Short mmCIF file of C-alpha atoms in Angstrom, two decimals:
data_model
loop_
_atom_site.label_atom_id
_atom_site.label_comp_id
_atom_site.label_asym_id
_atom_site.label_seq_id
_atom_site.Cartn_x
_atom_site.Cartn_y
_atom_site.Cartn_z
CA UNK L 12 -26.40 -11.37 -8.34
CA UNK L 13 -27.64 -8.48 -6.31
CA UNK L 14 -24.87 -6.65 -4.48
CA UNK L 15 -26.23 -7.50 -1.02
CA UNK L 16 -26.61 -11.16 -1.98
CA UNK L 17 -23.13 -11.09 -3.17
CA UNK L 18 -21.74 -9.71 -0.05
CA UNK L 19 -23.50 -12.32 2.02
CA UNK L 20 -22.14 -15.10 -0.15
CA UNK L 21 -18.67 -13.65 0.37
CA UNK L 22 -19.13 -13.53 4.14
CA UNK L 23 -20.47 -17.19 4.15
CA UNK L 24 -17.48 -18.26 2.13
CA UNK L 25 -15.04 -16.64 4.74
CA UNK L 26 -17.05 -18.73 7.47
CA UNK L 27 -16.44 -21.88 5.57
CA UNK L 28 -12.72 -22.08 6.03
CA UNK L 29 -10.39 -23.41 3.44
CA UNK L 30 -13.17 -24.60 0.91
CA UNK L 31 -14.73 -21.13 1.03
CA UNK L 32 -11.41 -19.34 0.65
CA UNK L 33 -10.40 -21.50 -2.43
CA UNK L 34 -13.80 -20.48 -3.92
CA UNK L 35 -13.13 -16.87 -3.24
CA UNK L 36 -9.67 -16.99 -4.97
CA UNK L 37 -11.22 -18.64 -7.78
CA UNK L 38 -13.59 -15.88 -8.39
CA UNK L 39 -10.87 -13.16 -8.62
CA UNK L 40 -10.27 -13.54 -12.40
CA UNK L 41 -13.86 -13.09 -13.27
CA UNK L 42 -15.22 -10.32 -11.10
CA UNK L 43 -16.03 -6.68 -12.00
CA UNK L 44 -13.76 -4.32 -10.11
CA UNK L 45 -15.91 -3.35 -7.06
CA UNK L 46 -16.77 -7.04 -6.41
CA UNK L 47 -13.00 -7.87 -6.73
CA UNK L 48 -12.09 -5.31 -4.00
CA UNK L 49 -14.89 -6.87 -1.80
CA UNK L 50 -13.43 -10.40 -2.23
CA UNK L 51 -9.82 -9.21 -1.56
CA UNK L 52 -10.90 -7.63 1.68
CA UNK L 53 -12.68 -10.83 2.71
CA UNK L 54 -9.52 -12.76 2.02
CA UNK L 55 -7.97 -10.93 5.02
CA UNK L 56 -10.40 -12.73 7.30
CA UNK L 57 -10.48 -16.15 5.48
CA UNK L 58 -8.52 -19.33 6.32
CA UNK L 59 -6.79 -21.65 4.07
CA UNK L 60 -3.58 -22.46 2.02
CA UNK L 61 -4.25 -20.11 -1.20
CA UNK L 62 -5.12 -16.49 0.13
CA UNK L 63 -1.71 -15.40 1.00
CA UNK L 64 -0.25 -16.26 -2.24
CA UNK L 65 -3.23 -14.86 -4.25
CA UNK L 66 -2.87 -11.58 -2.34
CA UNK L 67 1.04 -11.56 -3.02
CA UNK L 68 0.24 -12.19 -6.73
CA UNK L 69 -2.30 -9.40 -7.01
CA UNK L 70 0.14 -6.93 -5.32
CA UNK L 71 3.06 -7.91 -7.70
CA UNK L 72 0.87 -6.38 -10.54
CA UNK L 73 1.47 -2.59 -10.43
CA UNK L 74 -1.38 -1.91 -12.78
CA UNK L 75 -4.02 -2.99 -10.29
CA UNK L 76 -6.37 -0.24 -9.18
CA UNK L 77 -5.72 1.80 -6.18
CA UNK L 78 -8.76 0.44 -4.26
CA UNK L 79 -7.62 -3.08 -5.00
CA UNK L 80 -4.21 -2.61 -3.93
CA UNK L 81 -5.14 -0.96 -0.65
CA UNK L 82 -7.48 -3.65 0.07
CA UNK L 83 -4.90 -6.45 -0.81
CA UNK L 84 -2.28 -4.61 1.42
CA UNK L 85 -4.33 -4.78 4.54
CA UNK L 86 -5.64 -8.20 3.75
CA UNK L 87 -2.02 -9.44 3.45
CA UNK L 88 -1.11 -7.79 6.68
CA UNK L 89 -3.94 -9.44 8.40
CA UNK L 90 -3.09 -12.92 7.09
CA UNK L 91 0.73 -12.93 7.11
CA UNK L 92 1.56 -10.69 9.90
CA UNK L 93 5.17 -9.66 10.03
CA UNK L 94 5.97 -11.87 7.11
CA UNK L 95 3.98 -9.44 4.94
CA UNK L 96 6.66 -6.77 5.72
CA UNK L 97 8.61 -7.16 2.37
CA UNK L 98 5.38 -6.54 0.34
CA UNK L 99 4.25 -3.75 2.51
CA UNK L 100 7.72 -2.05 2.49
CA UNK L 101 7.79 -2.42 -1.31
CA UNK L 102 4.56 -0.37 -1.60
CA UNK L 103 5.99 2.86 0.16
CA UNK L 104 7.53 4.45 -2.90
CA UNK L 105 6.74 4.74 -6.55
CA UNK L 106 3.08 4.29 -5.88
CA UNK L 107 0.03 6.52 -5.47
CA UNK L 108 -0.07 8.14 -1.99
CA UNK L 109 -3.19 6.32 -0.87
CA UNK L 110 -1.41 2.95 -1.58
CA UNK L 111 1.66 4.12 0.58
CA UNK L 112 -0.63 5.12 3.35
CA UNK L 113 -2.30 1.83 3.54
CA UNK L 114 1.36 0.08 3.40
CA UNK L 115 2.05 2.16 6.38
CA UNK L 116 -1.05 1.17 8.22
CA UNK L 117 -0.03 -2.54 7.62
CA UNK L 118 3.38 -1.93 8.84
CA UNK L 119 2.15 -0.01 11.86
CA UNK L 120 -0.07 -2.88 12.84
CA UNK L 121 2.09 -5.96 12.07
CA UNK L 122 5.42 -4.92 10.20
CA UNK L 123 8.82 -5.71 11.35
CA UNK L 124 11.50 -2.91 11.40
CA UNK L 125 12.96 -3.28 7.98
CA UNK L 126 11.17 -0.35 6.34
CA UNK L 127 11.98 2.10 9.34
CA UNK L 128 14.17 4.58 7.30
CA UNK L 129 11.66 4.60 4.39
CA UNK L 130 8.78 5.41 6.79
CA UNK L 131 10.83 7.97 8.53
CA UNK L 132 11.28 9.75 5.29
CA UNK L 133 7.60 9.48 4.61
CA UNK L 134 7.06 11.12 8.06
CA UNK L 135 9.24 13.97 7.21
CA UNK L 136 7.35 14.67 3.93
CA UNK L 137 4.04 14.48 5.72
CA UNK L 138 5.14 17.07 8.29
CA UNK L 139 6.34 19.43 5.64
CA UNK L 140 3.14 21.43 5.82
CA UNK L 141 1.89 24.51 7.52
CA UNK L 142 0.58 24.27 11.13
CA UNK L 143 -2.94 23.21 11.02
CA UNK L 144 -5.53 26.08 11.03
CA UNK L 145 -8.54 23.86 12.20
CA UNK L 146 -8.04 21.81 15.23
CA UNK L 147 -10.34 18.66 15.76
CA UNK L 148 -11.46 17.85 19.23
CA UNK L 149 -10.42 14.23 19.22
CA UNK L 150 -8.41 11.68 17.36
CA UNK L 151 -10.19 9.26 15.01
CA UNK L 152 -7.58 6.96 13.90
CA UNK L 153 -9.42 5.87 10.70
CA UNK L 154 -9.40 9.32 9.20
CA UNK L 155 -7.04 10.32 6.65
CA UNK L 156 -6.55 13.42 8.71
CA UNK L 157 -4.71 11.41 11.34
CA UNK L 158 -2.44 9.40 8.88
CA UNK L 159 0.71 11.08 10.38
CA UNK L 160 0.05 9.66 13.78
CA UNK L 161 -0.07 6.18 12.20
CA UNK L 162 3.17 6.80 10.60
CA UNK L 163 4.64 7.74 13.98
CA UNK L 164 3.21 4.66 15.30
CA UNK L 165 5.19 2.32 13.30
CA UNK L 166 8.25 4.28 13.88
CA UNK L 167 7.87 4.47 17.69
CA UNK L 168 7.08 0.71 17.95
CA UNK L 169 10.62 -0.07 16.49
CA UNK L 170 12.76 1.92 18.76
CA UNK L 171 13.47 -0.47 21.75
CA UNK L 172 16.55 -2.41 20.99
CA UNK L 173 16.98 -0.61 17.62
CA UNK L 174 19.93 0.97 16.11
CA UNK L 175 21.13 3.75 18.22
CA UNK L 176 20.62 6.51 15.59
CA UNK L 177 16.81 6.00 15.37
CA UNK L 178 15.71 7.75 18.52
CA UNK L 179 17.64 10.91 17.97
CA UNK L 180 16.41 10.87 14.25
CA UNK L 181 12.75 10.64 15.24
CA UNK L 182 13.01 12.99 18.14
CA UNK L 183 14.53 15.66 15.86
CA UNK L 184 11.96 15.32 13.21
CA UNK L 185 9.12 15.51 15.70
CA UNK L 186 10.47 18.34 17.74
CA UNK L 187 11.36 20.50 14.75
CA UNK L 188 7.82 19.94 13.31
CA UNK L 189 5.86 19.64 16.42
CA UNK L 190 3.63 22.51 15.57
CA UNK L 191 2.56 20.73 12.28
CA UNK L 192 0.61 18.24 14.46
CA UNK L 193 -2.89 18.67 15.58
CA UNK L 194 -3.13 19.86 19.28
CA UNK L 195 -4.89 16.38 20.11
CA UNK L 196 -1.84 14.59 18.45
CA UNK L 197 0.55 16.60 20.43
CA UNK L 198 -1.30 15.75 23.62
CA UNK L 199 -1.56 12.12 22.77
CA UNK L 200 2.14 11.82 22.15
CA UNK L 201 3.05 13.76 25.16
CA UNK L 202 0.95 11.35 27.28
CA UNK L 203 2.46 8.09 25.68
CA UNK L 204 6.04 9.37 25.23
CA UNK L 205 6.81 11.72 27.97
CA UNK L 206 9.57 14.12 27.08
CA UNK L 207 8.99 14.03 23.42
CA UNK L 208 7.85 17.75 23.26
CA UNK L 209 10.42 20.36 21.96
CA UNK L 210 11.38 21.35 25.45
CA UNK L 211 12.10 17.72 26.46
CA UNK L 212 15.41 16.15 27.48
CA UNK L 213 18.30 15.39 25.27
CA UNK L 214 17.53 12.40 22.99
CA UNK L 215 20.23 10.52 24.71
CA UNK L 216 18.23 10.78 27.99
CA UNK L 217 14.98 10.05 26.41
CA UNK L 218 13.71 6.44 26.74
CA UNK L 219 11.88 4.90 23.86
CA UNK L 220 8.05 4.80 24.46
CA UNK L 221 6.04 1.72 25.23
CA UNK L 222 4.99 0.17 22.02
CA UNK L 223 1.63 -0.99 23.18
CA UNK L 224 -0.33 2.22 23.07
CA UNK L 225 0.93 2.90 19.44
CA UNK L 226 -0.16 -0.46 18.37
CA UNK L 227 -3.44 -0.17 20.07
CA UNK L 228 -3.84 3.17 18.18
CA UNK L 229 -3.47 1.26 14.84
CA UNK L 230 -5.95 -1.35 15.71
CA UNK L 231 -8.35 1.41 16.75
CA UNK L 232 -8.83 2.04 12.93
CA UNK L 233 -10.83 -1.06 12.91
CA UNK L 234 -9.04 -1.99 9.86
CA UNK L 235 -7.39 -4.91 11.59
CA UNK L 236 -10.00 -5.99 14.16
CA UNK L 237 -9.46 -6.45 17.77
CA UNK L 238 -6.12 -6.07 19.20
CA UNK L 239 -4.35 -9.42 19.55
#
């Protein structure tokens, strides 16, 4: 089957609802690697009773390719929402960096707060870098370049009503490494979390940010589709 014809068939299966989803799941064991990634990504938009279990089963096998695991993490996040948090959190450590990055994107979009400490540790590692020498003119969330901002988005979304130590921990990390962020990231954070800059108020007097802009930033990657 020509690649374009295959992609059309996959899209048609998604539109068919549960019967189409069942057909896609049935194909997973016989496809070549690239086509399997296409089907796994499509399961994120499918409907039915088999897709979520199939995605969880794929992600339970660590020998799967990086591309397949990344596609499966996002597809599961789209399908299961916060209920995918256990699997997303399990892919933050002991995996290739790209897989952990996609796990963070999934958590930032839909995840609950159970992985907060692990993601905070990841942020500290991401910001252990020199201040950037080249400054982009605008934020393009889908780029690897801005993965740090998506990591912050998850952490910021889970500050309201959270354990009291989270705000000072995140504030301390960001303020001590504020110069490691791109200027456009600094400006964006300053706009949506007034007072987060190094000269801002004591963390005890700093209110958590509104989570909506951070979640919208994640959905602007176009990996999840429209904000809902």
